[in-house]
């Protein structure tokens, strides 16, 4: 079963870091046009997100690492990134077959 995970917001000075994971029961479930989200218009990204969430062969998990956690001197971005990826993956696996 194909699986993908990535994060956004790892480098900004303000705000949270988010990780998202997508777990596919069937690789052909992906709609056409999904490649690099940065090359898509905001409207097209919203359309694709709605399509992904509506398909019960696709599970999506999301994790947030807040600025408080990022600024904690006892943490580092690499560990927080790994944690965010693992949380998003577990969230996707746990939501498989349910409304994501």
Tab-separated table of N, CA and C in Angstrom:
chain	number	residue	atom	x	y	z
A	1	UNK	N	0.838	-1.183	0.000
A	1	UNK	CA	0.000	0.000	0.000
A	1	UNK	C	0.879	1.242	0.000
A	2	UNK	N	0.731	2.104	-0.969
A	2	UNK	CA	1.525	3.328	-1.023
A	2	UNK	C	1.240	4.252	0.160
A	3	UNK	N	2.276	4.934	0.561
A	3	UNK	CA	2.207	5.838	1.697
A	3	UNK	C	3.114	7.015	1.417
A	4	UNK	N	2.706	8.214	1.798
A	4	UNK	CA	3.551	9.386	1.646
A	4	UNK	C	3.392	10.299	2.842
A	5	UNK	N	4.447	10.986	3.209
A	5	UNK	CA	4.405	11.930	4.326
A	5	UNK	C	5.372	13.076	4.043
A	6	UNK	N	4.978	14.277	4.438
A	6	UNK	CA	5.831	15.447	4.250
A	6	UNK	C	5.412	16.492	5.275
A	7	UNK	N	6.270	17.492	5.459
A	7	UNK	CA	5.942	18.556	6.403
A	7	UNK	C	5.996	19.906	5.713
A	8	UNK	N	5.352	20.864	6.367
A	8	UNK	CA	5.380	22.253	5.917
A	8	UNK	C	5.575	23.122	7.148
A	9	UNK	N	6.297	24.183	6.989
A	9	UNK	CA	6.496	25.111	8.089
A	9	UNK	C	7.689	24.791	8.958
A	10	UNK	N	8.623	24.014	8.453
A	10	UNK	CA	9.791	23.649	9.256
A	10	UNK	C	10.737	24.839	9.451
A	11	UNK	N	10.755	25.767	8.523
A	11	UNK	CA	11.729	26.846	8.599
A	11	UNK	C	11.208	28.226	8.945
A	12	UNK	N	9.899	28.464	9.028
A	12	UNK	CA	9.458	29.836	9.262
A	12	UNK	C	9.731	30.316	10.689
A	13	UNK	N	9.759	31.616	10.844
A	13	UNK	CA	10.016	32.207	12.158
A	13	UNK	C	8.769	32.206	13.038
A	14	UNK	N	7.601	32.135	12.451
A	14	UNK	CA	6.349	32.183	13.204
A	14	UNK	C	5.450	31.016	12.821
A	15	UNK	N	4.687	30.562	13.762
A	15	UNK	CA	3.660	29.568	13.471
A	15	UNK	C	4.115	28.135	13.671
A	16	UNK	N	3.150	27.263	13.487
A	16	UNK	CA	3.339	25.833	13.700
A	16	UNK	C	3.981	25.152	12.504
A	17	UNK	N	4.522	23.976	12.767
A	17	UNK	CA	4.948	23.077	11.697
A	17	UNK	C	3.864	22.006	11.606
A	18	UNK	N	3.512	21.629	10.394
A	18	UNK	CA	2.521	20.586	10.175
A	18	UNK	C	3.133	19.471	9.346
A	19	UNK	N	2.713	18.253	9.620
A	19	UNK	CA	3.065	17.112	8.788
A	19	UNK	C	1.766	16.463	8.357
A	20	UNK	N	1.739	15.971	7.143
A	20	UNK	CA	0.577	15.263	6.632
A	20	UNK	C	1.038	13.955	6.025
A	21	UNK	N	0.225	12.933	6.203
A	21	UNK	CA	0.491	11.620	5.634
A	21	UNK	C	-0.726	11.186	4.839
A	22	UNK	N	-0.474	10.541	3.719
A	22	UNK	CA	-1.536	9.992	2.885
A	22	UNK	C	-1.264	8.508	2.719
A	23	UNK	N	-2.265	7.705	3.024
A	23	UNK	CA	-2.166	6.247	2.940
A	23	UNK	C	-3.200	5.779	1.915
A	24	UNK	N	-2.727	5.076	0.900
A	24	UNK	CA	-3.602	4.649	-0.182
A	24	UNK	C	-3.869	3.159	-0.119
A	25	UNK	N	-5.123	2.794	-0.199
A	25	UNK	CA	-5.480	1.388	-0.336
A	25	UNK	C	-5.205	0.930	-1.755
A	26	UNK	N	-5.354	1.854	-2.697
A	26	UNK	CA	-5.200	1.550	-4.111
A	26	UNK	C	-4.499	2.730	-4.783
A	27	UNK	N	-3.308	2.522	-5.359
A	27	UNK	CA	-2.589	3.659	-5.943
A	27	UNK	C	-3.340	4.364	-7.063
A	28	UNK	N	-4.247	3.690	-7.731
A	28	UNK	CA	-5.008	4.363	-8.790
A	28	UNK	C	-6.066	5.283	-8.204
A	29	UNK	N	-6.206	5.301	-6.887
A	29	UNK	CA	-7.183	6.180	-6.253
A	29	UNK	C	-6.785	7.649	-6.335
A	30	UNK	N	-5.500	7.923	-6.555
A	30	UNK	CA	-5.070	9.315	-6.635
A	30	UNK	C	-5.672	10.001	-7.855
A	31	UNK	N	-6.238	11.174	-7.655
A	31	UNK	CA	-6.793	11.901	-8.804
A	31	UNK	C	-5.677	12.439	-9.694
A	32	UNK	N	-6.005	12.654	-10.944
A	32	UNK	CA	-5.041	13.241	-11.871
A	32	UNK	C	-4.646	14.637	-11.389
A	33	UNK	N	-3.428	15.009	-11.669
A	33	UNK	CA	-2.986	16.366	-11.378
A	33	UNK	C	-2.232	16.532	-10.082
A	34	UNK	N	-2.052	15.445	-9.331
A	34	UNK	CA	-1.297	15.560	-8.083
A	34	UNK	C	0.171	15.335	-8.400
A	35	UNK	N	0.944	16.348	-8.221
A	35	UNK	CA	2.397	16.281	-8.368
A	35	UNK	C	2.989	17.167	-7.288
A	36	UNK	N	3.474	18.314	-7.658
A	36	UNK	CA	4.047	19.262	-6.719
A	36	UNK	C	2.992	20.311	-6.378
A	37	UNK	N	2.525	20.294	-5.129
A	37	UNK	CA	1.443	21.201	-4.735
A	37	UNK	C	1.824	22.665	-4.901
A	38	UNK	N	3.114	22.971	-4.864
A	38	UNK	CA	3.546	24.364	-5.020
A	38	UNK	C	3.296	24.878	-6.438
A	39	UNK	N	3.118	23.968	-7.372
A	39	UNK	CA	2.870	24.368	-8.758
A	39	UNK	C	1.381	24.481	-9.074
A	40	UNK	N	0.536	24.140	-8.103
A	40	UNK	CA	-0.909	24.199	-8.304
A	40	UNK	C	-1.458	25.517	-7.778
A	41	UNK	N	-2.552	25.965	-8.353
A	41	UNK	CA	-3.207	27.159	-7.830
A	41	UNK	C	-3.866	26.800	-6.492
A	42	UNK	N	-4.085	27.786	-5.644
A	42	UNK	CA	-4.773	27.512	-4.380
A	42	UNK	C	-6.142	26.845	-4.591
A	43	UNK	N	-6.883	27.276	-5.597
A	43	UNK	CA	-8.192	26.666	-5.866
A	43	UNK	C	-8.049	25.194	-6.251
A	44	UNK	N	-7.058	24.870	-7.066
A	44	UNK	CA	-6.855	23.473	-7.473
A	44	UNK	C	-6.421	22.619	-6.284
A	45	UNK	N	-5.584	23.177	-5.413
A	45	UNK	CA	-5.189	22.436	-4.199
A	45	UNK	C	-6.412	22.134	-3.347
A	46	UNK	N	-7.310	23.093	-3.199
A	46	UNK	CA	-8.538	22.880	-2.413
A	46	UNK	C	-9.419	21.809	-3.060
A	47	UNK	N	-9.545	21.838	-4.385
A	47	UNK	CA	-10.332	20.819	-5.090
A	47	UNK	C	-9.749	19.425	-4.861
A	48	UNK	N	-8.426	19.313	-4.996
A	48	UNK	CA	-7.779	18.014	-4.807
A	48	UNK	C	-7.899	17.542	-3.364
A	49	UNK	N	-7.779	18.453	-2.403
A	49	UNK	CA	-7.918	18.080	-0.992
A	49	UNK	C	-9.310	17.522	-0.726
A	50	UNK	N	-10.342	18.165	-1.274
A	50	UNK	CA	-11.711	17.676	-1.085
A	50	UNK	C	-11.896	16.308	-1.734
A	51	UNK	N	-11.302	16.113	-2.898
A	51	UNK	CA	-11.390	14.819	-3.585
A	51	UNK	C	-10.725	13.725	-2.763
A	52	UNK	N	-9.552	14.011	-2.213
A	52	UNK	CA	-8.838	13.024	-1.394
A	52	UNK	C	-9.634	12.658	-0.145
A	53	UNK	N	-10.178	13.668	0.519
A	53	UNK	CA	-10.922	13.410	1.759
A	53	UNK	C	-12.217	12.645	1.513
A	54	UNK	N	-12.778	12.756	0.329
A	54	UNK	CA	-14.053	12.099	0.028
A	54	UNK	C	-13.889	10.640	-0.387
A	55	UNK	N	-12.679	10.218	-0.685
A	55	UNK	CA	-12.434	8.867	-1.192
A	55	UNK	C	-12.093	7.933	-0.040
A	56	UNK	N	-12.903	6.882	0.165
A	56	UNK	CA	-12.663	5.988	1.293
A	56	UNK	C	-11.499	5.029	1.068
A	57	UNK	N	-10.850	5.092	-0.094
A	57	UNK	CA	-9.631	4.314	-0.332
A	57	UNK	C	-8.380	5.083	0.053
A	58	UNK	N	-8.579	6.313	0.522
A	58	UNK	CA	-7.478	7.200	0.868
A	58	UNK	C	-7.661	7.663	2.313
A	59	UNK	N	-6.621	7.523	3.121
A	59	UNK	CA	-6.655	8.012	4.500
A	59	UNK	C	-5.622	9.114	4.657
A	60	UNK	N	-6.013	10.154	5.375
A	60	UNK	CA	-5.145	11.303	5.579
A	60	UNK	C	-4.942	11.517	7.070
A	61	UNK	N	-3.705	11.741	7.466
A	61	UNK	CA	-3.392	12.081	8.849
A	61	UNK	C	-2.615	13.376	8.887
A	62	UNK	N	-2.872	14.164	9.909
A	62	UNK	CA	-2.192	15.458	10.045
A	62	UNK	C	-1.695	15.605	11.478
A	63	UNK	N	-0.515	16.184	11.630
A	63	UNK	CA	0.050	16.467	12.946
A	63	UNK	C	0.531	17.907	12.985
A	64	UNK	N	0.364	18.539	14.129
A	64	UNK	CA	0.829	19.912	14.329
A	64	UNK	C	1.859	19.942	15.449
A	65	UNK	N	2.936	20.628	15.195
A	65	UNK	CA	3.931	20.923	16.221
A	65	UNK	C	3.849	22.430	16.456
A	66	UNK	N	3.431	22.814	17.635
A	66	UNK	CA	3.179	24.223	17.936
A	66	UNK	C	4.475	24.995	18.176
A	67	UNK	N	4.416	26.324	18.074
A	67	UNK	CA	5.595	27.140	18.346
A	67	UNK	C	6.160	26.919	19.759
A	68	UNK	N	5.298	26.657	20.721
A	68	UNK	CA	5.774	26.397	22.083
A	68	UNK	C	6.706	25.193	22.094
A	69	UNK	N	6.332	24.124	21.381
A	69	UNK	CA	7.179	22.933	21.301
A	69	UNK	C	8.463	23.230	20.520
A	70	UNK	N	8.321	23.979	19.431
A	70	UNK	CA	9.479	24.311	18.597
A	70	UNK	C	10.494	25.132	19.398
A	71	UNK	N	9.996	26.061	20.210
A	71	UNK	CA	10.870	26.955	20.975
A	71	UNK	C	11.425	26.323	22.255
A	72	UNK	N	10.938	25.162	22.630
A	72	UNK	CA	11.422	24.483	23.835
A	72	UNK	C	12.903	24.147	23.653
A	73	UNK	N	13.763	24.615	24.555
A	73	UNK	CA	15.202	24.352	24.394
A	73	UNK	C	15.570	22.869	24.507
A	74	UNK	N	14.666	22.056	25.017
A	74	UNK	CA	14.941	20.629	25.139
A	74	UNK	C	14.607	19.831	23.887
A	75	UNK	N	14.188	20.526	22.825
A	75	UNK	CA	13.847	19.833	21.576
A	75	UNK	C	14.723	20.331	20.446
A	76	UNK	N	14.693	19.602	19.345
A	76	UNK	CA	15.377	20.047	18.128
A	76	UNK	C	14.454	19.739	16.943
A	77	UNK	N	14.652	20.459	15.864
A	77	UNK	CA	13.744	20.342	14.717
A	77	UNK	C	13.765	18.954	14.085
A	78	UNK	N	14.902	18.297	14.072
A	78	UNK	CA	14.934	16.953	13.495
A	78	UNK	C	14.050	15.995	14.284
A	79	UNK	N	14.161	16.018	15.608
A	79	UNK	CA	13.321	15.144	16.438
A	79	UNK	C	11.845	15.505	16.310
A	80	UNK	N	11.561	16.799	16.283
A	80	UNK	CA	10.173	17.226	16.143
A	80	UNK	C	9.600	16.829	14.778
A	81	UNK	N	10.425	16.884	13.739
A	81	UNK	CA	9.975	16.472	12.406
A	81	UNK	C	9.652	14.986	12.390
A	82	UNK	N	10.526	14.176	12.972
A	82	UNK	CA	10.281	12.733	13.043
A	82	UNK	C	9.003	12.461	13.825
A	83	UNK	N	8.820	13.151	14.942
A	83	UNK	CA	7.607	12.992	15.751
A	83	UNK	C	6.361	13.368	14.953
A	84	UNK	N	6.431	14.491	14.238
A	84	UNK	CA	5.285	14.933	13.448
A	84	UNK	C	4.951	13.929	12.354
A	85	UNK	N	5.973	13.409	11.677
A	85	UNK	CA	5.741	12.406	10.630
A	85	UNK	C	5.091	11.161	11.224
A	86	UNK	N	5.624	10.676	12.345
A	86	UNK	CA	5.077	9.467	12.971
A	86	UNK	C	3.631	9.678	13.415
A	87	UNK	N	3.335	10.842	13.982
A	87	UNK	CA	1.968	11.137	14.418
A	87	UNK	C	1.015	11.190	13.229
A	88	UNK	N	1.440	11.834	12.144
A	88	UNK	CA	0.593	11.914	10.950
A	88	UNK	C	0.359	10.533	10.352
A	89	UNK	N	1.394	9.699	10.311
A	89	UNK	CA	1.251	8.336	9.790
A	89	UNK	C	0.278	7.543	10.652
A	90	UNK	N	0.449	7.593	11.964
A	90	UNK	CA	-0.469	6.875	12.858
A	90	UNK	C	-1.899	7.375	12.714
A	91	UNK	N	-2.061	8.676	12.542
A	91	UNK	CA	-3.396	9.254	12.351
A	91	UNK	C	-4.022	8.736	11.062
A	92	UNK	N	-3.230	8.655	9.994
A	92	UNK	CA	-3.754	8.153	8.710
A	92	UNK	C	-4.130	6.688	8.833
A	93	UNK	N	-3.268	5.884	9.437
A	93	UNK	CA	-3.553	4.455	9.587
A	93	UNK	C	-4.811	4.270	10.432
A	94	UNK	N	-4.933	5.059	11.503
A	94	UNK	CA	-6.090	4.944	12.382
A	94	UNK	C	-7.392	5.386	11.749
A	95	UNK	N	-7.303	6.236	10.734
A	95	UNK	CA	-8.525	6.736	10.102
A	95	UNK	C	-8.895	5.974	8.839
A	96	UNK	N	-8.097	4.964	8.487
A	96	UNK	CA	-8.362	4.256	7.227
A	96	UNK	C	-9.749	3.634	7.252
A	97	UNK	N	-10.501	3.929	6.206
A	97	UNK	CA	-11.844	3.377	6.076
A	97	UNK	C	-12.897	4.211	6.785
A	98	UNK	N	-12.479	5.261	7.537
A	98	UNK	CA	-13.447	6.146	8.160
A	98	UNK	C	-13.359	7.500	7.472
A	99	UNK	N	-14.258	8.368	7.821
A	99	UNK	CA	-14.217	9.711	7.233
A	99	UNK	C	-12.978	10.409	7.732
A	100	UNK	N	-12.095	10.800	6.813
A	100	UNK	CA	-10.839	11.458	7.193
A	100	UNK	C	-11.025	12.943	7.282
